[in-house]
Short mmCIF file of C-alpha atoms and ligand atoms in Angstrom, two decimals:
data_model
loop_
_atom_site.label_atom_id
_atom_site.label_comp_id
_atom_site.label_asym_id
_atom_site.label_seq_id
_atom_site.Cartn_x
_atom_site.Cartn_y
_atom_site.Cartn_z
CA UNK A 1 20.21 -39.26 -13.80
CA UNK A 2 20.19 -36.89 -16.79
CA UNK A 3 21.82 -33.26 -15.74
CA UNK A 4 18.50 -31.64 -16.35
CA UNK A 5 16.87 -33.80 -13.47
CA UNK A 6 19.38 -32.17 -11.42
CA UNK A 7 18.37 -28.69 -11.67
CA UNK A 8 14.63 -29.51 -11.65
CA UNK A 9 15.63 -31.16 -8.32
CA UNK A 10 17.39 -27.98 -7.28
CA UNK A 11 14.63 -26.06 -8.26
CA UNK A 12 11.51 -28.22 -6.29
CA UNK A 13 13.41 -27.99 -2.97
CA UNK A 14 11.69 -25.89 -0.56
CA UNK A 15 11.52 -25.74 3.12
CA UNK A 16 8.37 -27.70 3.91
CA UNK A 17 6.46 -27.36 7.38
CA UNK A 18 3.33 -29.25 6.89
CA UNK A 19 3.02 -33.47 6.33
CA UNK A 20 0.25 -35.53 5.49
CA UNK A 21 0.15 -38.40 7.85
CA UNK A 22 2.22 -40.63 5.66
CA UNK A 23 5.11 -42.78 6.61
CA UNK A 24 8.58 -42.48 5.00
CA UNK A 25 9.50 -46.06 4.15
CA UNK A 26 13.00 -47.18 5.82
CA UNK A 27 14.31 -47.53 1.78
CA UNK A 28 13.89 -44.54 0.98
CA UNK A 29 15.45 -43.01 4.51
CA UNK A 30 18.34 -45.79 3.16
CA UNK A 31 18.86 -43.92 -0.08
CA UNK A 32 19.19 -40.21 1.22
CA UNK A 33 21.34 -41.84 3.65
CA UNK A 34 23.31 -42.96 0.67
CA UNK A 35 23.32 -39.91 -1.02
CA UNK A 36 24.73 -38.04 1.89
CA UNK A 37 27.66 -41.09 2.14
CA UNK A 38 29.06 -39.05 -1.06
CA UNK A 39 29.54 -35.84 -0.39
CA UNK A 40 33.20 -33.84 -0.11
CA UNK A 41 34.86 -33.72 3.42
CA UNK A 42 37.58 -32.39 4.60
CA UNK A 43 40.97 -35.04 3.59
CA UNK A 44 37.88 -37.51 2.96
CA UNK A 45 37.24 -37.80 7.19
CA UNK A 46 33.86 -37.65 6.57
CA UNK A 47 32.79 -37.04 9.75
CA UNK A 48 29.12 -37.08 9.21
CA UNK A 49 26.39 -39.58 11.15
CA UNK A 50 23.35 -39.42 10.80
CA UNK A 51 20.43 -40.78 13.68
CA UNK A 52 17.37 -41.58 12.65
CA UNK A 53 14.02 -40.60 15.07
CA UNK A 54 10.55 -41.97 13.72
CA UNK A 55 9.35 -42.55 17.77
CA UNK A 56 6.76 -39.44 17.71
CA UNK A 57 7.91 -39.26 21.82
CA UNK A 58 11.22 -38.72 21.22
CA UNK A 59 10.12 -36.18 17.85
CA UNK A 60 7.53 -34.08 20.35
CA UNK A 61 10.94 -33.84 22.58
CA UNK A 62 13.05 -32.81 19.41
CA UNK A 63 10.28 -30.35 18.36
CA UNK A 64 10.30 -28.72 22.09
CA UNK A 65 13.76 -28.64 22.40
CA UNK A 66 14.40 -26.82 18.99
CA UNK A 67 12.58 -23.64 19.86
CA UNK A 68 9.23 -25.19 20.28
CA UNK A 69 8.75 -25.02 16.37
CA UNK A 70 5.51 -27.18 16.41
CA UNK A 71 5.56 -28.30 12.64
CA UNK A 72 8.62 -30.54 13.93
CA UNK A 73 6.17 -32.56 15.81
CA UNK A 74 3.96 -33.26 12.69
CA UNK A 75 7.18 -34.68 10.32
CA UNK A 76 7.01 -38.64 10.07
CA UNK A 77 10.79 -38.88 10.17
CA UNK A 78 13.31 -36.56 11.73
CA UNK A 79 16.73 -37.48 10.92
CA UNK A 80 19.83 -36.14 13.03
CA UNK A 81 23.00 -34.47 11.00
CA UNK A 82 25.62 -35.09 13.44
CA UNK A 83 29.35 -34.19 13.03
CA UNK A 84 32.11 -36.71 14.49
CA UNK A 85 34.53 -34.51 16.20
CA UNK A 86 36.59 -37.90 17.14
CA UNK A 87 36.66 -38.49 12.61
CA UNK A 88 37.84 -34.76 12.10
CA UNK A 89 41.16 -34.33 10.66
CA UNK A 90 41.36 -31.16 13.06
CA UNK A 91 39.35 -31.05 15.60
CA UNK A 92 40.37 -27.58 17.45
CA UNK A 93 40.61 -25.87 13.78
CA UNK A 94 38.37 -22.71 14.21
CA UNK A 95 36.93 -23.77 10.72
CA UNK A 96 34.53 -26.56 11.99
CA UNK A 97 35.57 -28.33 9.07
CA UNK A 98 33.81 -31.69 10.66
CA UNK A 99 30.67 -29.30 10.99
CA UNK A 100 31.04 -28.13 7.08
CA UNK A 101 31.47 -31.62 6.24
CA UNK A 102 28.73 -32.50 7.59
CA UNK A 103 26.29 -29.65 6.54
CA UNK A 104 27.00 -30.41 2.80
CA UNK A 105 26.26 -34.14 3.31
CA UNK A 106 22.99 -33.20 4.81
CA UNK A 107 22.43 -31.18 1.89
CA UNK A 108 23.21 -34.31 0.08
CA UNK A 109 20.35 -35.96 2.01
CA UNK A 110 17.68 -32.93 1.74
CA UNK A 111 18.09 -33.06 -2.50
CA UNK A 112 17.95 -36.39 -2.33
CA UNK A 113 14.16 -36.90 -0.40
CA UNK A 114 13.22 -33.91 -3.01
CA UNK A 115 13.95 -36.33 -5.56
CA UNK A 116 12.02 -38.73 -4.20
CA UNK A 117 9.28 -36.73 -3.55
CA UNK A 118 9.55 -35.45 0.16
CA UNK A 119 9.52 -31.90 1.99
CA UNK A 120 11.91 -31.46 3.97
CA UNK A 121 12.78 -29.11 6.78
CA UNK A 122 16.20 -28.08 8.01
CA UNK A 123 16.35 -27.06 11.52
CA UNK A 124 19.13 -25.31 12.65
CA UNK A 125 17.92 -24.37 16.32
CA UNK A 126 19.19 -27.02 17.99
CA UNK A 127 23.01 -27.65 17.66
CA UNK A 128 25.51 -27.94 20.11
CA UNK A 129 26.41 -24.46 21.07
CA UNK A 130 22.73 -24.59 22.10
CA UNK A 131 24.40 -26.82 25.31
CA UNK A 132 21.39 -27.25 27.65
CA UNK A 133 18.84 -28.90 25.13
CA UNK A 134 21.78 -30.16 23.22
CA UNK A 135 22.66 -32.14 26.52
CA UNK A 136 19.82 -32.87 27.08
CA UNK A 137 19.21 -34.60 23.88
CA UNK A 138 22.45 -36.13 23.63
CA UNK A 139 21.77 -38.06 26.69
CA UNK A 140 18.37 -39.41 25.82
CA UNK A 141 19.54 -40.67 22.73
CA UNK A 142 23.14 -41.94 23.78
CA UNK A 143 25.27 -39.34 21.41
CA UNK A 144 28.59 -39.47 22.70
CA UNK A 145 30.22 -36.40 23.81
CA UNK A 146 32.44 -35.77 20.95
CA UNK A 147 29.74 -36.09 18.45
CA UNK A 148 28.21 -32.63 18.01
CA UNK A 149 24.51 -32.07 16.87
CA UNK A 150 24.56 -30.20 13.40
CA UNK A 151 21.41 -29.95 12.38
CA UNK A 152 17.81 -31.73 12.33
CA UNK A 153 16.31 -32.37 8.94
CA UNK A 154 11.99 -33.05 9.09
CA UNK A 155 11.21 -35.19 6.16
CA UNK A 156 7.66 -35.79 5.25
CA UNK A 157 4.81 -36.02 2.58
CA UNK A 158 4.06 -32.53 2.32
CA UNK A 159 0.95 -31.06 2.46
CA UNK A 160 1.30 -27.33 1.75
CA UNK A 161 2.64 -25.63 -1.66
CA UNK A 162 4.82 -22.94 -0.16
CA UNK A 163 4.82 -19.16 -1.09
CA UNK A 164 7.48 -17.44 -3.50
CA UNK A 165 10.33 -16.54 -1.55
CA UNK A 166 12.98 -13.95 -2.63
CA UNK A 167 16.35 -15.42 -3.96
CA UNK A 168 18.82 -12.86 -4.62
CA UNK A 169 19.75 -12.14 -8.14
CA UNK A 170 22.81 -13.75 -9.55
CA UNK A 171 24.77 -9.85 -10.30
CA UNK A 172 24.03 -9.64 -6.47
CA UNK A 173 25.62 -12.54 -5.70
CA UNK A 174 28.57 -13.35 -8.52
CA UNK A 175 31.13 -11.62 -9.63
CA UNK A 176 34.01 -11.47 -12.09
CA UNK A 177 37.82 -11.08 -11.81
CA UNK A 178 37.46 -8.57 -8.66
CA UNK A 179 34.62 -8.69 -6.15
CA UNK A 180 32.30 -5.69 -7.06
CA UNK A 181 32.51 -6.67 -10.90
CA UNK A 182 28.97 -8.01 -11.99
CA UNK A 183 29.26 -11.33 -13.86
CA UNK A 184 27.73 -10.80 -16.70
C1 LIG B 201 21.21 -23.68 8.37
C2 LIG B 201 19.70 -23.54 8.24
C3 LIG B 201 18.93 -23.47 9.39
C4 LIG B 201 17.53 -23.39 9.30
N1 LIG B 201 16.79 -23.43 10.45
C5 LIG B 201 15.45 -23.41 10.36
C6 LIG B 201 14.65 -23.53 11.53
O1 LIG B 201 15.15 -23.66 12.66
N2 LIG B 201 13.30 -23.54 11.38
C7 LIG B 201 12.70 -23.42 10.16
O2 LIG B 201 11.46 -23.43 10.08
N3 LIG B 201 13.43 -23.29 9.01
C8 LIG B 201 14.78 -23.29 9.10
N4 LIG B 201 15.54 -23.23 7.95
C9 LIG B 201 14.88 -23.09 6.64
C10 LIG B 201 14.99 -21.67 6.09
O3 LIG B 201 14.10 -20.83 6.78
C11 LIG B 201 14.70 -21.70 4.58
O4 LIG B 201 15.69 -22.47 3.94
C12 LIG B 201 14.71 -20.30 3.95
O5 LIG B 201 13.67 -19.51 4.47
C13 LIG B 201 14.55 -20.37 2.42
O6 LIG B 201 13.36 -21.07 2.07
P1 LIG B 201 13.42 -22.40 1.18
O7 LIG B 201 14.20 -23.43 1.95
O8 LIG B 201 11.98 -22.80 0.99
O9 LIG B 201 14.12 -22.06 -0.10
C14 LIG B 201 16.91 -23.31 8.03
C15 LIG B 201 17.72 -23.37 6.87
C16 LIG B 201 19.08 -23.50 6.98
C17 LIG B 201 19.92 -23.61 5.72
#
C-alpha cells in the first residue's frame, strides 16, 4: 500500500447507518480481523477478541440492547470489540489499558473494511459498565466474565452518502512547545 492510499483511506471513513442488503463475505471479515491482529497494546498483551454476529436474531437483540439504535438491525455483519481482562498486563490499573488496546485495534478493523469498501458503524452504547444488557448479552453469547464488551462495530454495503460533519481545525487541536501555542 502506497502512503497516499492511507490518507485517502483516512479520509473515506465515515460513520455509516444505512446497508444495502448485501452480504460481507467471511474473507473479507478475515482481513479486518487481520488488520486489527497488528495494532499497539499495552507490553504487546493484546488483549483484544473480536466475535463475530451475522445471525440477524441475535443482531435485532444487539440493536435493542444498544439503545434501540434501529440502523444496527439493518448491518449484514456486526462484529464484537471485546477486551480480555484475563490477557491484560494490569488488570485493576485505572487506565483500562486492555480497553485502549482494544479500541485502537478496532480502529484497525474499521480502516480496514473502508479500504475494502464498507461503512461501518461504531457503537459505543453497549459496553460493560452498561451491566444489565451487557449481562445479558454476555450470557447469550457465552462471553466469559472477564472479557469486557468494548464496543460493537456495524459493517455493511452502504447505502447513504453522509452529510459534512465539523472536524475541528488543526490550531484547535495541536500545539507547539507549550499547550496554548498554535502549531503553525
Ligand atoms: C467511541 C465511539 C462511540 C460511538 N457510538 C456511537 C453510537 O452508539 N451510535 C452511533 O450511531 N454512532 C456512534 N459513534 C459514531 C460517531 O457518532 C461518529 O464517529 C461521529 O459523529 C463523527 O462522524 P464520522 O464517524 O462520520 O466521522 C461512535 C463513535 C465512537 C468513536
Amino acid at each position: 500500500m502506497q502512503e497516499a492510499d492511507f490518507f485517502k483511506v483516512v479520509e473515506k471513513r465515515r460513520s455509516i447507518r444505512k446497508y444495502k442488503n448485501r452480504e460481507v463475505p467471511d474473507e473479507d471479515i478475515t482481513q479486518m480481523i487481520q488488520a486489527a491482529r497488528l495494532a499497539p497494546s499495552t507490553n504487546n498483551t493484546q488483549p483484544w477478541q473480536f466475535l463475530v454476529v451475522k445471525e440477524p436474531e441475535t443482531i435485532k437483540l444487539l440493536s435493542a440492547v444498544a439503545g434501540g439504535q434501529h440502523f444496527i438491525a439493518d448491518a449484514n455483519t456486526v462484529v464484537m470489540a471485546l477486551a480480555n481482562r484475563g490477557s491484560s498486563c494490569c488488570p485493576g490499573n485505572p487506565s483500562m489499558w486492555h480497553v485502549q488496546d482494544t479500541m485502537i485495534a478496532t480502529e484497525h478493523l474499521v480502516l480496514a473494511a473502508t479500504a475494502l469498501g464498507y461503512g461501518s458503524c461504531w457503537v459505543a452504547m453497549l459496553d460493560s459498565r452498561n451491566t444489565h444488557n451487557a449481562t445479558l448479552v454476555k450470557s447469550a453469547l457465552r462471553i466469559p466474565d472477564d472479557v469486557e464488551i468494548v464496543a460493537l462495530v456495524t459493517l455493511g454495503v452502504s447505502n447513504e452518502v453522509p452529510s459534512p460533519r465539523s472536524t475541528n481545525d488543526i490550531h484547535q487541536i495541536a500545539f507547539s512547545e507549550a499547550y496554548g501555542n498554535s502549531w503553525k
